[in-house]
Short mmCIF file of C-alpha atoms in Angstrom, two decimals:
data_model
loop_
_atom_site.label_atom_id
_atom_site.label_comp_id
_atom_site.label_asym_id
_atom_site.label_seq_id
_atom_site.Cartn_x
_atom_site.Cartn_y
_atom_site.Cartn_z
CA MET A 18 7.25 18.57 -7.55
CA GLY A 19 8.64 18.40 -11.50
CA ASN A 20 7.70 18.94 -15.28
CA ASP A 21 5.50 16.81 -16.58
CA LYS A 22 6.74 13.33 -18.07
CA THR A 23 5.94 11.29 -21.18
CA SER A 24 3.71 8.65 -19.76
CA PRO A 25 1.10 6.15 -21.28
CA LEU A 26 -2.49 7.42 -22.60
CA GLY A 27 -5.60 6.12 -21.45
CA TRP A 28 -4.44 5.38 -18.04
CA SER A 29 -6.25 6.41 -14.63
CA ALA A 30 -5.69 6.09 -10.90
CA MET A 31 -7.16 5.71 -7.64
CA ILE A 32 -5.94 7.45 -4.22
CA PHE A 33 -7.79 5.25 -1.24
CA CYS A 34 -8.47 8.46 1.21
CA ALA A 35 -11.36 6.94 3.00
CA GLY A 36 -9.23 5.47 6.04
CA LEU A 37 -10.63 6.42 9.36
CA GLY A 38 -6.54 7.65 10.16
CA THR A 39 -6.65 6.05 13.98
CA ARG A 40 -2.93 6.46 13.68
CA PHE A 41 -2.90 10.18 13.09
CA LYS A 42 -5.15 11.50 16.05
CA PRO A 43 -5.97 14.54 16.86
CA TRP A 44 -6.23 15.94 13.38
CA THR A 45 -8.30 13.42 12.34
CA ASP A 46 -11.02 13.68 15.49
CA LYS A 47 -12.48 16.71 13.37
CA HIS A 48 -10.63 15.92 9.73
CA PRO A 49 -9.75 14.04 7.02
CA LYS A 50 -6.01 12.61 6.75
CA ALA A 51 -6.12 13.19 3.26
CA LEU A 52 -6.19 16.64 3.92
CA ALA A 53 -3.46 16.92 6.24
CA LEU A 54 -0.72 19.79 5.25
CA VAL A 55 2.83 19.02 4.11
CA ASN A 56 4.33 22.42 3.32
CA GLY A 57 1.07 24.00 2.88
CA LYS A 58 -0.43 21.62 0.37
CA SER A 59 -2.70 18.06 1.07
CA LEU A 60 -1.59 15.13 1.28
CA LEU A 61 -4.53 14.28 -1.27
CA GLN A 62 -3.35 17.80 -3.24
CA ARG A 63 0.34 16.16 -3.11
CA ASN A 64 -0.73 13.20 -4.72
CA VAL A 65 -3.17 14.22 -7.24
CA GLU A 66 0.00 16.48 -8.37
CA TYR A 67 2.34 13.72 -7.84
CA LEU A 68 -0.05 11.75 -10.59
CA GLN A 69 -0.57 14.82 -13.20
CA GLN A 70 3.68 14.45 -13.21
CA TYR A 71 3.41 10.91 -16.19
CA GLY A 72 -0.20 12.68 -17.69
CA ILE A 73 -2.56 11.01 -15.26
CA ARG A 74 -5.56 13.22 -14.90
CA ASP A 75 -8.33 10.67 -14.32
CA VAL A 76 -8.87 10.25 -10.69
CA ILE A 77 -11.10 8.44 -8.82
CA VAL A 78 -11.00 9.13 -5.06
CA ASN A 79 -12.89 7.37 -2.43
CA VAL A 80 -14.27 8.76 0.58
CA HIS A 81 -15.87 7.89 4.46
CA HIS A 82 -14.38 9.63 7.40
CA PHE A 83 -15.15 13.03 6.59
CA ALA A 84 -16.19 12.92 3.29
CA ASP A 85 -17.73 16.33 3.18
CA GLN A 86 -14.51 17.95 3.64
CA VAL A 87 -12.77 15.80 0.92
CA THR A 88 -15.66 16.30 -1.62
CA ASP A 89 -15.47 20.09 -0.72
CA ALA A 90 -11.37 20.55 -1.01
CA ILE A 91 -12.18 19.01 -4.42
CA LYS A 92 -14.84 20.92 -5.76
CA LYS A 93 -13.16 24.35 -4.28
CA ASN A 94 -9.91 23.45 -5.87
CA ASN A 95 -11.52 22.16 -9.01
CA GLY A 96 -9.66 18.95 -8.60
CA TRP A 97 -6.64 20.57 -8.62
CA GLY A 98 -6.57 20.43 -12.35
CA SER A 99 -7.85 16.58 -12.50
CA ASN A 100 -10.56 14.91 -13.29
CA ILE A 101 -11.37 13.76 -9.96
CA ILE A 102 -14.49 11.45 -9.53
CA ILE A 103 -15.90 10.27 -5.99
CA SER A 104 -16.15 7.07 -5.04
CA ASP A 105 -19.21 7.34 -1.92
CA GLU A 106 -18.02 4.98 0.81
CA THR A 107 -19.83 6.91 3.56
CA SER A 108 -21.87 4.23 4.80
CA GLU A 109 -18.92 1.83 5.34
CA VAL A 110 -15.53 1.92 4.78
CA LEU A 111 -14.37 -1.01 2.87
CA GLU A 112 -10.59 -1.28 3.12
CA THR A 113 -8.26 -1.16 -0.20
CA GLY A 114 -9.28 -4.09 -1.87
CA GLY A 115 -13.35 -3.39 -1.07
CA ALA A 116 -12.39 0.32 -1.97
CA LEU A 117 -11.29 -0.85 -5.21
CA LEU A 118 -14.22 -3.57 -6.03
CA LYS A 119 -16.68 -0.75 -5.24
CA ALA A 120 -14.55 1.51 -7.50
CA LYS A 121 -14.97 -0.51 -10.28
CA ASP A 122 -17.61 0.53 -12.71
CA LEU A 123 -15.79 3.66 -12.36
CA ILE A 124 -12.25 2.74 -13.82
CA GLN A 125 -12.12 2.74 -17.13
CA ARG A 126 -12.79 -0.96 -18.84
CA ASP A 127 -10.14 -2.69 -20.54
CA GLN A 128 -7.30 -0.57 -19.44
CA LYS A 129 -4.44 -0.76 -16.87
CA PHE A 130 -4.45 1.56 -13.94
CA ILE A 131 -2.69 2.67 -11.04
CA THR A 132 -3.77 2.65 -7.17
CA CYS A 133 -1.69 4.89 -4.47
CA ASN A 134 -2.75 5.47 -0.63
CA VAL A 135 -2.90 9.15 0.04
CA ASP A 136 -0.63 9.00 3.13
CA ILE A 137 2.01 7.92 0.99
CA LEU A 138 4.47 10.51 -0.42
CA THR A 139 7.05 9.43 -2.90
CA ASP A 140 9.14 10.26 -5.93
CA LEU A 141 9.09 7.00 -7.61
CA ASP A 142 9.15 7.13 -11.23
CA LEU A 143 5.88 5.78 -12.11
CA ASN A 144 7.38 5.58 -15.79
CA LYS A 145 10.12 2.73 -14.42
CA LEU A 146 7.42 1.00 -12.96
CA ILE A 147 5.06 0.59 -16.02
CA GLU A 148 7.88 -0.41 -18.07
CA PHE A 149 8.61 -3.04 -15.01
CA HIS A 150 4.88 -4.14 -15.30
CA GLU A 151 4.89 -4.13 -19.69
CA LYS A 152 7.91 -5.80 -20.00
CA HIS A 153 7.27 -8.80 -17.05
CA THR A 154 3.45 -9.10 -17.69
CA PRO A 155 2.39 -9.62 -14.15
CA LEU A 156 -1.58 -9.48 -13.22
CA ILE A 157 -0.37 -6.69 -10.33
CA SER A 158 2.63 -4.78 -9.77
CA PHE A 159 3.40 -3.13 -6.65
CA ALA A 160 6.70 -1.03 -5.81
CA VAL A 161 8.44 -2.15 -2.79
CA ASN A 162 12.08 -0.81 -0.91
CA SER A 163 14.38 -2.06 1.66
CA ARG A 164 13.38 -0.15 4.73
CA LYS A 165 12.49 -1.24 8.04
CA THR A 166 9.19 -1.98 8.94
CA SER A 167 7.33 -4.54 10.78
CA ARG A 168 5.38 -6.39 8.13
CA TYR A 169 7.40 -7.53 4.70
CA PHE A 170 6.40 -9.15 1.39
CA LEU A 171 8.89 -11.81 0.37
CA PHE A 172 9.79 -12.52 -3.02
CA ASP A 173 11.73 -15.28 -4.63
CA GLN A 174 15.06 -13.98 -6.57
CA ASN A 175 12.28 -13.13 -9.72
CA ASP A 176 10.38 -10.41 -7.71
CA ARG A 177 7.46 -13.28 -8.05
CA LEU A 178 5.35 -12.55 -4.67
CA CYS A 179 5.61 -15.76 -2.93
CA GLY A 180 4.13 -14.55 0.74
CA TRP A 181 4.32 -12.15 4.05
CA ARG A 182 5.62 -11.83 7.19
CA ASN A 183 4.91 -9.82 10.32
CA LYS A 184 8.25 -9.33 12.45
CA LYS A 185 6.62 -8.40 15.56
CA THR A 186 4.15 -11.00 15.46
CA GLY A 187 5.99 -13.73 14.19
CA GLU A 188 2.80 -14.58 11.76
CA GLU A 189 3.94 -16.08 8.06
CA LYS A 190 2.20 -16.42 5.39
CA ILE A 191 3.61 -18.16 2.54
CA VAL A 192 2.03 -19.08 -0.50
CA ILE A 193 4.72 -20.34 -2.80
CA SER A 194 7.40 -22.42 -0.75
CA GLN A 195 11.40 -21.08 -1.96
CA SER A 196 14.47 -21.68 0.33
CA ALA A 197 15.44 -18.20 0.63
CA LEU A 198 12.74 -15.29 0.55
CA ILE A 199 14.03 -11.79 0.14
CA GLU A 200 11.81 -8.88 2.67
CA LYS A 201 10.74 -6.00 1.17
CA ALA A 202 8.36 -3.59 2.64
CA TYR A 203 4.91 -2.41 0.67
CA SER A 204 5.43 1.40 -1.12
CA CYS A 205 1.60 1.51 -1.88
CA VAL A 206 1.74 2.07 -5.42
CA VAL A 207 0.37 -0.32 -7.63
CA VAL A 208 -0.29 -1.41 -11.45
CA PHE A 209 -3.31 -3.59 -11.96
CA GLU A 210 -3.96 -5.38 -15.27
CA PRO A 211 -7.96 -4.72 -15.72
CA SER A 212 -8.32 -8.56 -15.48
CA ILE A 213 -7.72 -7.98 -11.75
CA PHE A 214 -11.37 -7.84 -11.41
CA SER A 215 -12.58 -11.27 -12.68
CA VAL A 216 -10.24 -13.02 -10.55
CA ILE A 217 -11.17 -11.18 -7.02
CA PRO A 218 -13.16 -13.50 -5.16
CA PHE A 219 -14.22 -11.67 -2.30
CA THR A 220 -16.61 -8.96 -1.52
CA GLY A 221 -17.63 -6.53 1.31
CA LYS A 222 -14.28 -5.22 3.35
CA PHE A 223 -10.82 -6.63 2.31
CA SER A 224 -7.73 -5.49 2.45
CA LEU A 225 -5.11 -5.63 -1.03
CA VAL A 226 -2.98 -7.27 1.14
CA ASP A 227 -5.30 -9.68 1.48
CA LEU A 228 -6.19 -9.80 -2.32
CA TYR A 229 -2.26 -10.18 -3.07
CA LEU A 230 -1.73 -13.21 -0.66
CA HIS A 231 -5.38 -14.96 -1.74
CA LEU A 232 -3.78 -14.81 -5.57
CA ALA A 233 -0.16 -14.61 -5.26
CA ALA A 234 0.26 -18.94 -5.94
CA SER A 235 -2.02 -19.38 -9.05
CA HIS A 236 -1.31 -15.59 -10.68
CA PHE A 237 2.13 -13.69 -11.50
CA ILE A 238 2.15 -10.78 -8.66
CA LEU A 239 5.95 -8.78 -9.04
CA GLY A 240 7.22 -6.39 -6.52
CA TYR A 241 9.20 -3.36 -8.11
CA ASP A 242 12.42 -2.57 -6.13
CA HIS A 243 12.60 1.72 -6.20
CA THR A 244 14.97 1.65 -3.27
CA GLY A 245 16.99 5.26 -2.95
CA ASP A 246 13.71 7.33 -4.08
CA ARG A 247 12.38 9.46 -1.89
CA PHE A 248 9.63 7.80 0.35
CA VAL A 249 7.72 8.83 3.24
CA ASP A 250 4.41 7.19 5.43
CA VAL A 251 2.71 9.97 6.57
CA GLY A 252 0.32 7.80 8.90
CA LYS A 253 1.14 9.25 11.92
CA PRO A 254 1.58 12.82 12.61
CA GLN A 255 5.23 13.17 13.74
CA ASN A 256 6.23 11.72 10.50
CA ILE A 257 5.09 15.58 9.13
CA VAL A 258 8.18 16.84 10.24
CA ILE A 259 9.75 14.05 7.92
CA ALA A 260 7.52 14.86 5.05
CA GLU A 261 8.17 18.46 5.04
CA SER A 262 11.74 18.09 4.74
CA LEU A 263 11.46 15.41 2.02
CA PHE A 264 8.64 17.21 0.01
CA PRO A 265 9.32 21.33 -0.19
#
């Protein structure tokens, strides 16, 4: 995965691991998706090591589906060299937005932080995403690329989030009207300002996508295009083969 790169001090991250993995059956009938193997390493280990490349070793992991297997793997491997704190969602899966809100008190106060999804593997340069975020000072910056998918975020010419579109159903949510909106696919690697927690209007179970779209009209949310970087969504078992070809 490469050598350690220079990185900002004091950053922490959250890896979303609590999903039921319904698209990843039959593995997820007996295991959490986070422990699915790509060339002998679990998705969770690979994401922990990815963050380590940028000096990020304070990591929160949320757990729900086969939570004990995830916590046991973390303990057995001593966090793969990182300081991992568990956010326990065994009583109720909260989706990504709800998971972030629940973990509020585990995240270092007054520090920017990063979230990523355990079933995404990428070699996106986190330092470049952070540089982009610090240059433009939005509330949220998230990585996007130009791959084909069924659901897109919509941006203006200045990378500002303006809406969302489902190509399969035709559903659209436009929060800032523009004549020509640019479609980009979500890469699930996100930089947040610590002030995010003061503007979250939801409670319980909700997605980050819903949060972005709720906030986009009144807050500056940007997409950082990293097209050309290695990227694979390992949400389906057949994508393990693709992942193994890209991430030895």
